[in-house]
CSV table of C-alpha atoms in Angstrom, one decimal:
chain,number,residue,atom,x,y,z
A,29,MET,CA,0.0,0.0,0.0
A,30,GLY,CA,1.5,3.4,-1.1
A,31,ILE,CA,2.2,6.2,1.2
A,32,THR,CA,-0.4,9.0,0.9
A,33,VAL,CA,1.2,12.4,0.3
A,34,THR,CA,-1.0,15.3,1.4
A,35,GLN,CA,-1.4,18.5,-0.6
A,36,GLU,CA,0.6,20.4,2.1
A,37,GLN,CA,3.5,18.0,1.8
A,38,LYS,CA,3.5,18.4,-2.0
A,39,ILE,CA,3.7,22.1,-1.6
A,40,ILE,CA,6.6,21.9,0.9
A,41,ARG,CA,8.5,19.4,-1.3
A,42,ALA,CA,8.1,21.6,-4.4
A,43,ARG,CA,9.3,24.7,-2.6
A,44,LEU,CA,12.2,22.9,-0.9
A,45,GLY,CA,13.2,21.6,-4.3
A,46,LEU,CA,13.3,25.2,-5.6
A,47,LEU,CA,15.5,26.3,-2.8
A,48,GLU,CA,17.9,23.3,-3.3
A,49,LEU,CA,18.0,23.7,-7.0
A,50,ALA,CA,18.9,27.4,-6.7
A,51,LYS,CA,21.7,26.5,-4.3
A,52,GLN,CA,23.1,23.8,-6.6
A,53,LEU,CA,22.9,26.0,-9.7
A,54,GLY,CA,24.1,29.2,-8.0
A,55,ASN,CA,21.5,31.0,-10.1
A,56,VAL,CA,18.1,32.0,-8.7
A,57,SER,CA,16.6,33.1,-12.0
A,58,GLN,CA,17.5,29.8,-13.8
A,59,ALA,CA,16.1,27.8,-10.9
A,60,CYS,CA,12.8,29.7,-10.9
A,61,LYS,CA,12.6,29.3,-14.7
A,62,ILE,CA,13.0,25.5,-14.4
A,63,MET,CA,10.6,25.1,-11.5
A,64,GLY,CA,8.0,27.5,-12.8
A,65,TYR,CA,8.2,30.1,-9.9
A,66,SER,CA,8.8,33.8,-9.8
A,67,ARG,CA,11.9,35.2,-8.2
A,68,ASP,CA,9.7,37.1,-5.7
A,69,SER,CA,8.2,33.7,-4.6
A,70,PHE,CA,11.7,32.3,-4.2
A,71,TYR,CA,12.8,35.0,-1.8
A,72,ARG,CA,9.6,34.6,0.2
A,73,PHE,CA,10.1,30.9,0.5
A,74,LYS,CA,13.7,31.4,1.5
A,75,GLU,CA,12.8,33.9,4.2
A,76,LEU,CA,10.1,31.7,5.7
A,77,TYR,CA,12.4,28.6,5.6
A,78,ASP,CA,15.2,30.5,7.3
A,79,LYS,CA,12.8,31.6,10.1
A,80,GLY,CA,10.6,28.5,10.6
A,81,GLY,CA,12.0,25.6,8.7
A,82,GLU,CA,10.1,23.3,6.4
A,83,LEU,CA,6.7,23.7,8.1
A,84,ALA,CA,6.7,27.4,7.6
A,85,LEU,CA,6.6,26.9,3.8
A,86,GLN,CA,3.0,25.6,3.9
A,87,GLU,CA,1.7,28.8,5.5
A,88,ILE,CA,1.9,30.8,2.3
A,89,SER,CA,-1.5,31.5,0.9
A,90,ARG,CA,-1.9,30.1,-2.7
A,91,ARG,CA,-4.9,32.3,-3.4
A,92,LYS,CA,-4.7,34.0,-6.8
A,93,PRO,CA,-5.1,37.8,-6.8
A,94,VAL,CA,-8.4,39.3,-7.9
A,95,LEU,CA,-7.4,41.2,-11.0
A,96,LYS,CA,-10.4,43.5,-10.9
A,97,ASN,CA,-9.2,44.9,-7.6
A,98,ARG,CA,-5.8,46.0,-9.0
A,99,THR,CA,-7.1,49.4,-10.2
A,100,GLU,CA,-8.4,50.2,-6.7
A,101,ILE,CA,-5.2,49.0,-5.0
A,102,ASP,CA,-2.9,51.0,-7.3
A,103,ARG,CA,-5.0,54.1,-7.0
A,104,ALA,CA,-4.9,53.9,-3.2
A,105,VAL,CA,-1.1,53.3,-3.2
A,106,VAL,CA,-0.5,56.3,-5.5
A,107,GLU,CA,-2.7,58.6,-3.5
A,108,LEU,CA,-1.0,57.7,-0.3
A,109,ALA,CA,2.5,58.0,-1.8
A,110,ILE,CA,1.6,61.5,-3.0
A,111,LYS,CA,0.1,62.6,0.3
A,112,GLN,CA,2.9,61.2,2.5
A,113,PRO,CA,6.0,60.8,0.2
A,114,ALA,CA,8.5,60.5,3.1
A,115,TRP,CA,6.7,57.9,5.2
A,116,GLY,CA,8.6,54.8,4.0
A,117,ARG,CA,7.3,51.4,3.1
A,118,LEU,CA,6.4,50.2,6.5
A,119,ARG,CA,4.1,53.1,7.4
A,120,ASP,CA,2.6,52.9,3.9
A,121,HIS,CA,1.7,49.3,4.5
A,122,GLU,CA,0.2,50.0,7.9
A,123,ALA,CA,-1.9,52.8,6.6
A,124,LEU,CA,-3.2,50.8,3.7
A,125,SER,CA,-3.9,47.8,6.0
A,126,GLU,CA,-6.1,50.0,8.2
A,127,CYS,CA,-8.2,50.8,5.1
A,128,ARG,CA,-8.4,47.0,4.4
A,129,ILE,CA,-6.3,47.5,1.2
A,130,ARG,CA,-3.2,45.4,0.9
A,131,HIS,CA,-0.8,45.5,-1.9
A,132,ARG,CA,0.9,42.1,-2.6
A,133,GLU,CA,4.3,43.7,-3.2
A,134,TYR,CA,4.3,45.4,0.2
A,135,ARG,CA,3.9,42.2,2.2
A,136,PRO,CA,7.0,40.0,1.6
A,137,ARG,CA,9.7,42.0,3.4
A,138,VAL,CA,7.8,44.7,5.2
A,139,GLU,CA,8.3,43.0,8.6
A,140,THR,CA,12.1,43.2,8.3
A,141,MET,CA,12.2,46.8,7.3
A,142,PRO,CA,13.1,49.6,9.6
A,143,SER,CA,10.4,52.2,10.3
A,144,ALA,CA,11.0,55.5,8.6
A,145,ALA,CA,9.8,57.2,11.8
A,146,HIS,CA,12.5,55.6,13.9
A,147,SER,CA,15.3,55.2,11.4
A,148,ASP,CA,18.7,56.7,12.2
A,149,ASP,CA,19.1,57.6,8.5
A,150,VAL,CA,16.0,59.8,8.3
A,151,GLY,CA,17.0,63.3,7.1
A,152,ARG,CA,20.3,61.9,5.7
A,153,ASP,CA,21.4,63.4,2.4
A,154,PRO,CA,20.6,60.7,-0.3
A,155,ARG,CA,23.9,61.6,-2.1
A,156,ALA,CA,25.7,60.0,0.9
A,157,LEU,CA,24.3,56.6,-0.2
A,158,LEU,CA,25.5,57.1,-3.8
A,159,CYS,CA,29.1,58.3,-3.1
A,160,GLN,CA,31.5,55.7,-4.5
A,161,ASP,CA,34.2,56.7,-2.0
A,162,ALA,CA,31.9,55.7,0.9
A,163,PHE,CA,31.8,52.0,-0.1
A,164,LEU,CA,35.2,50.8,-1.3
A,165,THR,CA,34.8,47.2,-0.1
A,166,PRO,CA,33.8,44.0,-2.0
A,167,SER,CA,30.4,44.0,-0.2
A,168,ARG,CA,29.3,47.5,-1.2
A,169,PRO,CA,25.6,47.7,-2.2
A,170,PRO,CA,24.7,47.2,-5.9
A,171,VAL,CA,23.1,50.7,-5.8
A,172,VAL,CA,26.4,52.3,-5.0
A,173,GLU,CA,28.3,50.0,-7.4
A,174,TRP,CA,26.0,51.1,-10.2
A,175,PHE,CA,26.6,54.8,-9.4
A,176,ALA,CA,30.4,54.3,-9.2
A,177,ASN,CA,30.3,52.8,-12.7
A,178,LEU,CA,29.2,56.1,-14.2
A,179,THR,CA,32.4,57.5,-15.6
A,180,ASN,CA,31.1,60.7,-17.2
A,181,PRO,CA,31.0,63.5,-14.5
A,182,SER,CA,28.0,65.2,-16.2
A,183,THR,CA,26.0,62.0,-16.3
A,184,ARG,CA,27.0,61.3,-12.7
A,185,ARG,CA,25.7,64.7,-11.6
A,186,ALA,CA,22.4,64.3,-13.5
A,187,TYR,CA,21.8,60.8,-12.3
A,188,GLU,CA,22.6,61.9,-8.7
A,189,ARG,CA,20.0,64.5,-8.9
A,190,ALA,CA,17.4,62.1,-10.3
A,191,ILE,CA,18.0,59.2,-7.9
A,192,GLY,CA,18.4,61.6,-4.9
A,193,ASP,CA,15.0,63.2,-5.8
A,194,PHE,CA,13.3,59.8,-6.0
A,195,MET,CA,14.8,58.8,-2.7
A,196,ARG,CA,13.6,61.9,-1.0
A,197,PHE,CA,10.1,61.5,-2.5
A,198,THR,CA,9.8,57.9,-1.4
A,199,GLY,CA,11.6,58.2,2.0
A,200,ILE,CA,14.3,55.6,1.1
A,201,ALA,CA,17.1,55.8,3.6
A,202,ARG,CA,19.0,52.6,2.9
A,203,PRO,CA,20.1,51.0,-0.4
A,204,GLU,CA,18.3,47.7,0.4
A,205,GLU,CA,15.0,49.6,0.5
A,206,PHE,CA,15.0,49.9,-3.3
A,207,ARG,CA,13.7,46.2,-3.2
A,208,THR,CA,10.3,47.5,-2.0
A,209,VAL,CA,9.7,50.1,-4.7
A,210,THR,CA,6.6,49.4,-6.8
A,211,ARG,CA,5.3,50.8,-10.0
A,212,ALA,CA,2.8,52.8,-8.1
A,213,HIS,CA,5.6,54.7,-6.4
A,214,VAL,CA,7.2,55.5,-9.7
A,215,ILE,CA,3.9,56.7,-11.1
A,216,ALA,CA,3.4,58.9,-8.1
A,217,TRP,CA,6.9,60.3,-8.5
A,218,ARG,CA,6.3,61.0,-12.2
A,219,ASP,CA,3.1,62.8,-11.4
A,220,ASP,CA,4.8,64.8,-8.6
A,221,LEU,CA,7.5,65.9,-11.1
A,222,ALA,CA,4.8,67.2,-13.4
A,223,ARG,CA,3.1,69.1,-10.5
A,224,ARG,CA,6.5,70.7,-9.8
A,225,ALA,CA,6.4,72.1,-13.4
A,226,ARG,CA,9.2,69.9,-14.7
A,227,ASP,CA,9.1,69.7,-18.4
A,228,GLY,CA,8.6,66.5,-20.4
A,229,SER,CA,12.3,66.0,-21.3
A,230,THR,CA,13.3,66.3,-17.6
A,231,ILE,CA,10.7,63.8,-16.5
A,232,ARG,CA,11.8,61.4,-19.3
A,233,HIS,CA,15.4,61.8,-18.3
A,234,ARG,CA,14.8,61.1,-14.6
A,235,LEU,CA,12.7,58.1,-15.3
A,236,ALA,CA,15.4,56.8,-17.6
A,237,ALA,CA,18.0,57.3,-14.8
A,238,LEU,CA,15.8,55.3,-12.4
A,239,SER,CA,15.2,52.6,-15.0
A,240,SER,CA,18.9,52.3,-15.6
A,241,LEU,CA,19.5,51.8,-11.9
A,242,PHE,CA,16.8,49.0,-11.6
A,243,GLU,CA,18.1,47.3,-14.8
A,244,TYR,CA,21.5,47.0,-13.1
A,245,LEU,CA,19.9,45.8,-9.8
A,246,CYS,CA,18.0,43.1,-11.8
A,247,ASP,CA,21.2,42.0,-13.4
A,248,LYS,CA,22.8,41.6,-10.0
A,249,ASN,CA,19.7,39.7,-8.6
A,250,ALA,CA,19.3,42.5,-6.0
A,251,VAL,CA,15.7,43.1,-7.0
A,252,THR,CA,13.1,41.0,-8.7
A,253,HIS,CA,11.9,43.4,-11.4
A,254,ASN,CA,12.2,46.8,-12.8
A,255,PRO,CA,9.2,48.9,-11.6
A,256,VAL,CA,9.8,51.6,-14.1
A,257,LYS,CA,8.9,49.3,-17.0
A,258,GLY,CA,5.3,50.1,-18.1
A,259,VAL,CA,5.3,53.6,-16.6
A,260,LYS,CA,4.2,55.9,-19.4
A,261,ARG,CA,6.6,58.8,-20.1
A,262,PRO,CA,5.7,62.2,-21.4
A,263,ARG,CA,5.9,62.5,-25.2
A,264,ALA,CA,8.4,64.8,-26.8
A,265,GLN,CA,6.9,68.2,-27.5
A,266,SER,CA,8.0,68.2,-31.2
A,267,GLY,CA,10.7,66.9,-33.5
A,268,GLN,CA,12.7,70.1,-33.1
A,269,GLY,CA,15.2,71.1,-30.5
A,270,LYS,CA,14.5,73.9,-28.0
A,271,THR,CA,17.8,75.6,-28.6
A,272,LEU,CA,17.3,78.4,-31.1
A,273,ALA,CA,19.7,79.0,-33.9
A,274,LEU,CA,21.0,82.4,-34.9
A,275,GLY,CA,20.5,84.0,-38.3
A,276,ASP,CA,23.4,84.4,-40.6
A,277,HIS,CA,23.6,88.1,-40.0
A,278,GLN,CA,23.7,87.6,-36.2
A,279,ALA,CA,26.4,85.0,-36.5
A,280,ARG,CA,28.5,87.5,-38.5
A,281,GLN,CA,28.0,90.2,-35.9
A,282,LEU,CA,29.1,87.8,-33.2
A,283,LEU,CA,32.3,86.8,-35.0
A,284,VAL,CA,33.6,90.4,-35.1
A,285,ALA,CA,32.2,91.5,-31.7
A,286,PRO,CA,35.5,91.0,-29.7
A,287,GLY,CA,37.7,94.1,-30.2
A,288,LYS,CA,34.9,95.9,-32.0
A,289,HIS,CA,35.6,99.2,-30.2
A,290,THR,CA,39.4,99.0,-30.4
A,291,ASP,CA,40.9,102.1,-32.1
A,292,PRO,CA,42.5,101.5,-35.5
A,293,GLY,CA,46.0,102.4,-34.3
A,294,GLU,CA,45.7,100.6,-30.9
A,295,GLU,CA,47.2,97.1,-30.5
A,296,GLU,CA,44.6,94.5,-30.0
A,297,ALA,CA,44.3,92.9,-26.6
A,298,VAL,CA,45.1,89.2,-26.2
A,299,LYS,CA,41.6,88.7,-24.8
A,300,ASP,CA,39.9,90.0,-28.0
A,301,ILE,CA,42.1,87.7,-30.2
A,302,ARG,CA,41.4,84.7,-28.0
A,303,ASP,CA,37.6,85.4,-27.9
A,304,ARG,CA,37.4,85.7,-31.6
A,305,ALA,CA,39.2,82.4,-32.0
A,306,ILE,CA,36.8,80.8,-29.5
A,307,LEU,CA,33.6,82.1,-31.2
A,308,SER,CA,34.9,81.0,-34.6
A,309,THR,CA,35.7,77.5,-33.3
A,310,LEU,CA,32.2,77.2,-31.9
A,311,LEU,CA,30.4,78.7,-35.0
A,312,PHE,CA,32.3,76.8,-37.7
A,313,HIS,CA,32.9,73.5,-35.9
A,314,ALA,CA,29.7,73.0,-33.7
A,315,LEU,CA,31.7,71.9,-30.7
A,316,ARG,CA,30.2,71.5,-27.3
A,317,ARG,CA,31.7,74.0,-24.8
A,318,ASP,CA,33.1,71.0,-22.8
A,319,GLU,CA,34.8,69.7,-25.9
A,320,LEU,CA,36.2,73.2,-26.6
A,321,CYS,CA,37.7,73.3,-23.1
A,322,LYS,CA,39.3,69.9,-23.5
A,323,LEU,CA,41.2,70.9,-26.6
A,324,LYS,CA,45.0,70.8,-26.2
A,325,VAL,CA,47.5,72.6,-28.4
A,326,LYS,CA,48.5,69.3,-30.1
A,327,ASP,CA,44.8,68.7,-30.9
A,328,PHE,CA,44.9,71.8,-33.0
A,329,ASN,CA,48.0,70.7,-35.0
A,330,GLN,CA,46.4,67.5,-36.4
A,331,VAL,CA,46.9,67.0,-40.2
A,332,ARG,CA,45.4,64.2,-42.3
A,333,ARG,CA,46.0,64.0,-46.0
A,334,GLY,CA,47.4,67.5,-45.9
A,335,VAL,CA,44.2,68.9,-44.3
A,336,PRO,CA,44.3,70.4,-40.8
A,337,TYR,CA,41.9,68.9,-38.3
A,338,PHE,CA,40.7,69.3,-34.7
A,339,LYS,CA,41.1,66.2,-32.6
A,340,VAL,CA,37.9,66.4,-30.5
A,341,SER,CA,37.3,64.4,-27.3
A,342,GLY,CA,33.5,64.0,-27.1
A,343,LYS,CA,30.9,62.4,-24.9
A,344,GLY,CA,31.5,58.9,-23.8
A,345,ASP,CA,35.3,59.3,-24.4
A,346,LYS,CA,34.6,59.2,-28.1
A,347,THR,CA,37.2,60.8,-30.3
A,348,ARG,CA,36.4,62.4,-33.7
A,349,TYR,CA,38.3,64.5,-36.2
A,350,VAL,CA,36.8,67.7,-37.4
A,351,GLU,CA,38.1,69.6,-40.4
A,352,LEU,CA,39.6,72.9,-39.5
A,353,HIS,CA,38.0,76.0,-41.1
A,354,PRO,CA,40.6,78.3,-42.8
A,355,GLY,CA,39.3,81.3,-41.0
A,356,THR,CA,39.4,79.6,-37.6
A,357,ASN,CA,42.9,78.2,-38.4
A,358,ALA,CA,44.3,81.8,-38.9
A,359,LEU,CA,42.6,83.1,-35.8
A,360,ILE,CA,44.0,80.4,-33.5
A,361,HIS,CA,47.5,80.9,-34.9
A,362,ASP,CA,47.2,84.6,-34.1
A,363,TYR,CA,46.0,83.8,-30.6
A,364,LEU,CA,48.8,81.3,-29.9
A,365,GLU,CA,51.4,83.8,-31.1
A,366,ALA,CA,49.9,86.6,-28.9
A,367,ALA,CA,49.5,84.3,-25.9
A,368,ALA,CA,52.9,82.6,-26.4
A,369,HIS,CA,52.0,79.1,-25.3
A,370,GLY,CA,52.0,77.5,-28.8
A,371,GLY,CA,55.0,75.4,-27.9
A,372,ALA,CA,53.3,73.6,-25.0
A,373,GLU,CA,51.7,70.8,-27.0
A,374,ASN,CA,50.2,69.0,-24.0
A,375,GLY,CA,48.8,72.2,-22.6
A,376,ALA,CA,45.3,73.6,-22.9
A,377,LEU,CA,44.6,75.5,-26.1
A,378,PHE,CA,42.2,78.1,-24.7
A,379,ARG,CA,43.3,79.5,-21.3
A,380,PRO,CA,42.3,82.2,-18.9
A,381,LEU,CA,44.2,85.5,-19.0
A,382,LYS,CA,44.2,86.1,-15.3
A,383,ASN,CA,43.7,84.0,-12.2
A,384,ASN,CA,43.3,86.0,-9.0
A,385,ARG,CA,43.1,82.9,-6.8
A,386,THR,CA,46.2,80.9,-7.7
A,387,GLY,CA,47.9,83.0,-10.3
A,388,HIS,CA,48.5,80.0,-12.6
A,389,LEU,CA,47.3,80.4,-16.2
A,390,ASP,CA,48.2,77.0,-17.6
A,391,LYS,CA,44.8,75.4,-16.9
A,392,ALA,CA,42.0,75.4,-19.5
A,393,LEU,CA,39.0,77.7,-19.5
A,394,THR,CA,36.0,76.2,-17.7
A,395,PRO,CA,32.7,75.5,-19.5
A,396,ASP,CA,31.1,78.2,-17.3
A,397,ALA,CA,33.6,80.7,-18.5
A,398,VAL,CA,32.8,79.9,-22.1
A,399,TYR,CA,29.1,80.2,-21.4
A,400,ARG,CA,29.6,83.6,-19.8
A,401,LEU,CA,31.8,84.7,-22.7
A,402,VAL,CA,29.2,83.9,-25.3
A,403,ARG,CA,26.4,85.3,-23.1
A,404,GLY,CA,28.3,88.6,-22.7
A,405,TYR,CA,29.0,89.3,-26.4
A,406,SER,CA,25.5,88.2,-27.5
A,407,ALA,CA,23.8,90.3,-24.9
A,408,ALA,CA,25.8,93.4,-26.1
A,409,LEU,CA,24.4,92.7,-29.6
A,410,GLY,CA,20.8,92.5,-28.4
A,411,PHE,CA,20.3,88.7,-28.5
A,412,GLU,CA,21.3,86.9,-25.3
A,413,ILE,CA,22.1,83.3,-25.9
A,414,GLY,CA,24.2,80.5,-24.5
A,415,ALA,CA,27.1,78.6,-26.0
A,416,HIS,CA,25.0,75.7,-27.1
A,417,ALA,CA,23.1,78.0,-29.4
A,418,LEU,CA,26.2,78.3,-31.5
A,419,ARG,CA,26.3,74.6,-31.9
A,420,ALA,CA,22.7,74.6,-33.1
A,421,THR,CA,23.5,77.5,-35.4
A,422,ALA,CA,26.4,75.7,-37.0
A,423,ALA,CA,24.4,72.5,-37.5
A,424,THR,CA,21.4,74.4,-38.9
A,425,ASN,CA,23.5,76.4,-41.2
A,426,ALA,CA,25.3,73.3,-42.6
A,427,LEU,CA,22.0,71.6,-43.3
A,428,ASP,CA,20.5,74.7,-44.8
A,429,ASN,CA,23.4,74.7,-47.2
A,430,ASP,CA,22.8,71.1,-48.4
A,431,ALA,CA,25.3,69.3,-46.1
A,432,ASP,CA,24.5,65.6,-46.0
A,433,ILE,CA,22.7,64.9,-42.7
A,434,ALA,CA,24.6,61.6,-42.1
A,435,LYS,CA,27.9,63.5,-42.3
A,436,VAL,CA,26.5,66.2,-40.0
A,437,LYS,CA,25.6,63.5,-37.5
A,438,ASP,CA,29.3,62.4,-37.4
A,439,TRP,CA,30.4,66.0,-37.4
A,440,LEU,CA,28.4,66.7,-34.3
A,441,GLY,CA,29.5,63.5,-32.6
A,442,TYR,CA,26.0,61.9,-32.4
A,443,ALA,CA,25.3,58.2,-32.4
A,444,ASN,CA,21.7,58.5,-33.7
A,445,ILE,CA,20.6,60.5,-36.7
A,446,ALA,CA,17.3,61.3,-35.0
A,447,THR,CA,19.2,63.6,-32.6
A,448,THR,CA,20.7,65.4,-35.6
A,449,GLN,CA,17.2,66.0,-37.0
A,450,LEU,CA,16.5,68.3,-34.1
A,451,TYR,CA,18.7,70.9,-35.8
A,452,ASP,CA,17.1,70.4,-39.2
A,453,HIS,CA,14.9,73.5,-39.7
A,454,ARG,CA,14.7,73.3,-43.5
A,455,LYS,CA,11.0,72.5,-43.4
A,456,THR,CA,10.3,75.4,-41.0
A,457,ARG,CA,12.2,78.3,-42.5
A,458,PRO,CA,10.2,81.5,-42.1
A,459,GLU,CA,10.6,82.5,-45.7
A,460,ASP,CA,8.9,79.3,-46.8
A,461,SER,CA,5.9,79.8,-44.6
A,462,PRO,CA,2.5,79.9,-46.3
A,463,THR,CA,1.9,83.1,-44.4
A,464,PHE,CA,4.1,84.9,-46.9
A,465,LYS,CA,2.4,83.2,-49.8
A,466,VAL,CA,-0.9,84.8,-49.1
A,467,ALA,CA,-1.7,87.7,-51.4
A,468,TYR,CA,-4.9,89.8,-51.4
């Protein structure tokens, strides 16, 4: 006579089998795929087994969720997250439980989480959790490891702002609390950004930063899923960039603005010669201000097939070669002769002319200094713009004069031609508007 196996024993055996298979394979995802369980279920089984042994595994309810209640549950979670963004997961769970609304993703680990009301980390700057220097040990959290892997300083600053804002909104104080984030929290954060008058591009960028973090955490098996997936992002306003391009007459005025008021018999100042070379470099070569500041003297002396080039270090440590315009070439030669640092090949090409703090003048101009330079000359001419407007002007002018858009893409240092199309205003030129075709 065979031994009768109860339904509870079958459940325990299956779950023990899952835990043992994951241990043998050393891979939770693969074990779950073979056994037909989710990773969330695996971690719940493991937690119960560690606390109460085999018998604890049969206590998990096998009831299926009522799908029609999901809308009500998500709405309640979103409303609570908006009303009390800094409460933390435990207090959210308690408040929802009082209303007899329970979210399945709140229950697995909520008992082991510290209360936000009594945590020693409340009020702590979120950036402290993301500083790569604070966790230089093999056991540092994956959140910190992801942030330390961002090599570009600009990307690091932008992602720091995005993740820090999300942590403040949700009340996250420890890296491990990212495991409890649900899609409802991401939706609430997105809606809060909109209420704070953040534009669509900012919201898309911040959601992208958060999604990048969770993708990394998923790869490291630190979380079970990416809650940003499925969250709708604001659509782009239009297919054109926000940065306005100058007209040809404005660009010509800007090129001759430095030294405009110098008397004919007076010797030109080095600053005027340098500033003309900078404006010409930006307007004829569409460099980013950061790229301009990185230029060294030797990067200006590049020659390929007898043609002078700029060697440009762009975003993502990508190097590209940009043909040097004859007018810019002459202006830079004049500047190096006047500034007398043309022999320092490894030195910065464009340098400050005074330094009241250290007195050293061998460092490169900062991007902020280039911005202020362009801002000052353009404001004096009656159209105040930033340095990026000169990049947009160069790209727009090249496309208006029938430059191949694929070559313009490489010239600008873009990986996607769709980004280049933001500067393509050929279809929206004022002179082609139907407004001026109307005749009465």
